[in-house]
mmCIF file of C-alpha atoms in Angstrom:
data_model
loop_
_atom_site.group_PDB
_atom_site.id
_atom_site.type_symbol
_atom_site.label_atom_id
_atom_site.label_comp_id
_atom_site.label_asym_id
_atom_site.label_seq_id
_atom_site.Cartn_x
_atom_site.Cartn_y
_atom_site.Cartn_z
ATOM 1 C CA UNK J 168 -1.036 213.647 72.993
ATOM 2 C CA UNK J 169 -1.534 216.622 74.130
ATOM 3 C CA UNK J 170 -4.429 217.630 75.971
ATOM 4 C CA UNK J 171 -5.644 220.259 72.763
ATOM 5 C CA UNK J 172 -4.858 217.476 70.675
ATOM 6 C CA UNK J 173 -7.575 214.949 72.538
ATOM 7 C CA UNK J 174 -10.133 218.063 72.698
ATOM 8 C CA UNK J 175 -10.100 217.697 68.997
ATOM 9 C CA UNK J 176 -9.914 214.262 69.073
ATOM 10 C CA UNK J 177 -13.133 214.215 71.803
ATOM 11 C CA UNK J 178 -15.073 217.042 69.234
ATOM 12 C CA UNK J 179 -14.444 214.938 65.871
ATOM 13 C CA UNK J 180 -15.722 212.119 67.265
ATOM 14 C CA UNK J 181 -18.626 214.135 68.924
ATOM 15 C CA UNK J 182 -19.520 215.300 65.385
ATOM 16 C CA UNK J 183 -19.982 211.913 64.041
ATOM 17 C CA UNK J 184 -22.480 210.523 66.362
ATOM 18 C CA UNK J 185 -24.164 213.854 67.464
ATOM 19 C CA UNK J 186 -27.151 213.054 64.607
ATOM 20 C CA UNK J 187 -26.093 209.057 64.580
ATOM 21 C CA UNK J 188 -28.227 206.122 64.239
ATOM 22 C CA UNK J 189 -26.555 203.424 63.920
ATOM 23 C CA UNK J 190 -23.082 203.282 66.466
ATOM 24 C CA UNK J 191 -21.146 200.086 66.094
ATOM 25 C CA UNK J 192 -17.906 199.651 68.168
ATOM 26 C CA UNK J 193 -15.227 196.948 67.173
ATOM 27 C CA UNK J 194 -12.486 195.100 68.065
ATOM 28 C CA UNK J 195 -10.008 195.400 64.491
ATOM 29 C CA UNK J 196 -7.166 193.774 67.255
ATOM 30 C CA UNK J 197 -5.270 191.540 64.935
ATOM 31 C CA UNK J 198 -5.805 192.613 61.486
ATOM 32 C CA UNK J 199 -2.896 193.626 59.443
ATOM 33 C CA UNK J 200 -2.223 196.481 57.673
ATOM 34 C CA UNK J 201 -3.536 195.011 54.725
ATOM 35 C CA UNK J 202 -6.795 193.281 55.678
ATOM 36 C CA UNK J 203 -7.225 196.939 57.394
ATOM 37 C CA UNK J 204 -7.449 198.725 54.055
ATOM 38 C CA UNK J 205 -9.597 196.250 52.811
ATOM 39 C CA UNK J 206 -11.743 196.662 55.341
ATOM 40 C CA UNK J 207 -11.780 200.326 55.006
ATOM 41 C CA UNK J 208 -12.451 200.516 51.530
ATOM 42 C CA UNK J 209 -15.475 197.470 51.871
ATOM 43 C CA UNK J 210 -16.556 200.089 54.895
ATOM 44 C CA UNK J 211 -16.045 203.351 52.525
ATOM 45 C CA UNK J 212 -18.224 201.286 49.646
ATOM 46 C CA UNK J 213 -21.002 200.603 52.062
ATOM 47 C CA UNK J 214 -21.191 204.229 53.357
ATOM 48 C CA UNK J 215 -20.068 203.111 56.887
ATOM 49 C CA UNK J 216 -17.259 205.852 58.375
ATOM 50 C CA UNK J 217 -14.629 204.010 60.442
ATOM 51 C CA UNK J 218 -12.731 205.453 63.300
ATOM 52 C CA UNK J 219 -10.272 204.021 65.516
ATOM 53 C CA UNK J 220 -10.300 205.660 68.501
ATOM 54 C CA UNK J 221 -8.572 205.959 72.226
ATOM 55 C CA UNK J 222 -11.451 204.268 74.663
ATOM 56 C CA UNK J 223 -10.938 207.267 77.031
ATOM 57 C CA UNK J 224 -11.338 209.976 74.443
ATOM 58 C CA UNK J 225 -14.308 207.755 72.640
ATOM 59 C CA UNK J 226 -16.038 207.240 76.542
ATOM 60 C CA UNK J 227 -15.604 211.259 77.004
ATOM 61 C CA UNK J 228 -17.309 211.732 73.603
ATOM 62 C CA UNK J 229 -19.943 209.717 73.924
ATOM 63 C CA UNK J 230 -20.630 211.290 77.552
ATOM 64 C CA UNK J 231 -20.823 214.373 76.135
ATOM 65 C CA UNK J 232 -23.687 213.772 73.955
ATOM 66 C CA UNK J 233 -27.140 214.960 74.513
ATOM 67 C CA UNK J 234 -30.559 212.286 73.874
ATOM 68 C CA UNK J 235 -28.542 209.147 74.453
ATOM 69 C CA UNK J 236 -27.437 207.737 77.380
ATOM 70 C CA UNK J 237 -24.410 205.580 75.462
ATOM 71 C CA UNK J 238 -22.979 204.325 79.753
ATOM 72 C CA UNK J 239 -23.856 200.535 78.839
ATOM 73 C CA UNK J 240 -21.707 200.345 75.970
ATOM 74 C CA UNK J 241 -18.411 201.523 77.928
ATOM 75 C CA UNK J 242 -17.685 198.376 79.513
ATOM 76 C CA UNK J 243 -16.353 196.866 76.575
ATOM 77 C CA UNK J 244 -14.407 199.587 75.435
ATOM 78 C CA UNK J 245 -11.076 197.270 76.211
ATOM 79 C CA UNK J 246 -8.181 197.239 73.957
ATOM 80 C CA UNK J 247 -8.266 198.201 69.556
ATOM 81 C CA UNK J 248 -11.495 199.768 69.343
ATOM 82 C CA UNK J 249 -12.627 200.952 65.752
ATOM 83 C CA UNK J 250 -15.690 203.365 66.240
ATOM 84 C CA UNK J 251 -18.147 202.533 62.448
ATOM 85 C CA UNK J 252 -21.146 205.001 62.405
ATOM 86 C CA UNK J 253 -23.966 203.902 59.108
ATOM 87 C CA UNK J 254 -27.058 205.134 58.257
ATOM 88 C CA UNK J 255 -28.646 200.945 57.102
ATOM 89 C CA UNK J 256 -28.801 199.189 60.391
ATOM 90 C CA UNK J 257 -27.135 195.693 59.063
ATOM 91 C CA UNK J 258 -24.307 197.503 57.435
ATOM 92 C CA UNK J 259 -21.800 197.594 59.782
ATOM 93 C CA UNK J 260 -22.609 193.817 60.923
ATOM 94 C CA UNK J 261 -22.660 192.440 56.817
ATOM 95 C CA UNK J 262 -19.743 193.897 56.808
ATOM 96 C CA UNK J 263 -17.655 192.505 60.233
ATOM 97 C CA UNK J 264 -20.105 188.953 59.359
ATOM 98 C CA UNK J 265 -18.272 189.650 55.868
ATOM 99 C CA UNK J 266 -14.668 189.907 56.709
ATOM 100 C CA UNK J 267 -15.116 186.985 59.698
ATOM 101 C CA UNK J 268 -15.485 184.058 56.695
ATOM 102 C CA UNK J 269 -11.395 184.684 56.389
ATOM 103 C CA UNK J 270 -10.416 185.374 60.117
ATOM 104 C CA UNK J 271 -11.949 185.419 63.626
ATOM 105 C CA UNK J 272 -11.902 189.493 63.912
ATOM 106 C CA UNK J 273 -12.855 191.550 63.576
ATOM 107 C CA UNK J 274 -15.060 191.295 66.552
ATOM 108 C CA UNK J 275 -18.365 193.012 67.608
ATOM 109 C CA UNK J 276 -18.141 194.817 71.188
ATOM 110 C CA UNK J 277 -20.615 196.666 71.157
ATOM 111 C CA UNK J 278 -23.798 198.810 69.673
ATOM 112 C CA UNK J 279 -26.307 200.973 69.535
ATOM 113 C CA UNK J 280 -29.184 200.914 66.539
ATOM 114 C CA UNK J 281 -33.051 201.743 66.616
ATOM 115 C CA UNK J 282 -33.113 202.665 70.462
ATOM 116 C CA UNK J 283 -31.429 199.711 72.049
ATOM 117 C CA UNK J 284 -28.023 198.459 73.208
ATOM 118 C CA UNK J 285 -26.167 195.075 71.589
ATOM 119 C CA UNK J 286 -23.758 194.093 73.630
ATOM 120 C CA UNK J 287 -20.855 191.369 72.841
ATOM 121 C CA UNK J 288 -19.841 189.700 69.253
ATOM 122 C CA UNK J 289 -22.922 187.125 69.780
ATOM 123 C CA UNK J 290 -25.484 189.666 68.562
ATOM 124 C CA UNK J 291 -23.919 190.010 65.277
ATOM 125 C CA UNK J 292 -25.978 187.493 63.769
ATOM 126 C CA UNK J 293 -29.310 188.963 65.149
ATOM 127 C CA UNK J 294 -28.335 192.292 63.750
ATOM 128 C CA UNK J 295 -27.004 191.544 60.026
ATOM 129 C CA UNK J 296 -30.507 190.070 59.779
ATOM 130 C CA UNK J 297 -32.417 193.023 60.684
ATOM 131 C CA UNK J 298 -34.017 194.336 57.387
ATOM 132 C CA UNK J 299 -32.868 198.144 56.727
ATOM 133 C CA UNK J 300 -35.013 201.218 55.603
ATOM 134 C CA UNK J 301 -35.191 200.734 52.204
ATOM 135 C CA UNK J 302 -35.815 196.390 52.551
ATOM 136 C CA UNK J 303 -38.640 197.058 54.731
ATOM 137 C CA UNK J 304 -40.337 199.560 52.389
ATOM 138 C CA UNK J 305 -39.631 197.044 49.434
ATOM 139 C CA UNK J 306 -41.601 194.491 51.409
ATOM 140 C CA UNK J 307 -44.308 196.304 52.449
ATOM 141 C CA UNK J 308 -44.753 198.003 48.707
ATOM 142 C CA UNK J 309 -44.473 194.445 47.220
ATOM 143 C CA UNK J 310 -47.435 193.117 49.697
ATOM 144 C CA UNK J 311 -49.760 196.337 48.467
ATOM 145 C CA UNK J 312 -48.693 195.238 45.362
ATOM 146 C CA UNK J 313 -49.567 191.321 45.453
ATOM 147 C CA UNK J 314 -53.594 191.894 45.470
ATOM 148 C CA UNK J 315 -53.487 194.432 42.704
ATOM 149 C CA UNK J 316 -50.954 192.148 39.904
ATOM 150 C CA UNK J 317 -53.022 188.833 41.177
ATOM 151 C CA UNK J 318 -56.086 190.567 40.599
ATOM 152 C CA UNK J 319 -54.724 191.472 36.921
ATOM 153 C CA UNK J 320 -53.430 188.535 36.464
ATOM 154 C CA UNK J 321 -57.449 186.598 36.962
ATOM 155 C CA UNK J 322 -58.525 189.033 34.626
ATOM 156 C CA UNK J 323 -55.717 188.924 32.242
ATOM 157 C CA UNK J 324 -56.680 184.649 32.935
ATOM 158 C CA UNK J 325 -60.073 185.517 32.594
ATOM 159 C CA UNK J 326 -59.528 187.542 29.108
ATOM 160 C CA UNK J 327 -57.379 184.312 27.550
ATOM 161 C CA UNK J 328 -59.608 182.099 28.282
ATOM 162 C CA UNK J 329 -62.346 183.726 26.612
ATOM 163 C CA UNK J 330 -61.138 184.880 23.788
ATOM 164 C CA UNK J 331 -60.105 180.975 22.270
ATOM 165 C CA UNK J 332 -63.849 180.510 22.455
ATOM 166 C CA UNK J 333 -65.140 183.694 20.140
ATOM 167 C CA UNK J 334 -62.362 182.522 17.978
ATOM 168 C CA UNK J 335 -63.698 178.849 17.673
ATOM 169 C CA UNK J 336 -67.300 180.074 17.605
ATOM 170 C CA UNK J 337 -65.775 182.893 14.507
ATOM 171 C CA UNK J 338 -63.942 180.063 12.787
ATOM 172 C CA UNK J 339 -66.316 177.543 12.964
ATOM 173 C CA UNK J 340 -68.001 177.776 9.127
ATOM 174 C CA UNK J 341 -72.163 178.552 8.988
ATOM 175 C CA UNK J 342 -74.583 175.934 6.925
ATOM 176 C CA UNK J 343 -74.373 178.828 4.250
ATOM 177 C CA UNK J 344 -70.702 179.245 3.982
ATOM 178 C CA UNK J 345 -69.855 175.160 4.270
ATOM 179 C CA UNK J 346 -68.680 173.963 0.612
ATOM 180 C CA UNK J 347 -71.120 171.293 -1.120
ATOM 181 C CA UNK J 348 -69.572 168.150 -0.926
ATOM 182 C CA UNK J 349 -68.855 166.285 -3.408
ATOM 183 C CA UNK J 350 -69.512 163.508 -5.530
ATOM 184 C CA UNK J 351 -67.394 161.304 -7.329
ATOM 185 C CA UNK J 352 -67.556 161.432 -11.122
ATOM 186 C CA UNK J 353 -68.899 157.759 -12.203
ATOM 187 C CA UNK J 354 -67.995 156.559 -15.497
ATOM 188 C CA UNK J 355 -71.138 155.145 -17.364
ATOM 189 C CA UNK J 356 -70.134 152.701 -20.376
#
């Protein structure tokens, strides 16, 4: 790879990282071509950008990013590395975890999200359990709606309980409208 090609690759990586809030570096070593294609396909479906990168070029690109010091991740840049960028904090971890049901790879090397670094594959469970923004908003909305739903339900139950009593009062015959008792006719012979 020429120096000009390296500069182009570093710029591509910088463009990916520039506004990224969720950055994962994974080890895809050991995946065959079919598995790698399947991994990329699933990543695309989940809006995760995947780029296999050279460790030195990734490090140089990260060093040039302003505002974030990625240096904690650098010791994990050994072997085969795939850069994963996502808008959803837990999406790459869930993808890796789902893929790991069939094989021991991919493995998490390191991750940066929510201004925190996660180093090592042992953090995969914690990362996959992080709630996405949409999940958090859904829970908050559910919590806010819960008291309103209970109030409406209580009012409906009270209205339903009062309705049969009113119907029973309407349906009960009054003395004036009650039919006269009939006496059986007797033969007087």
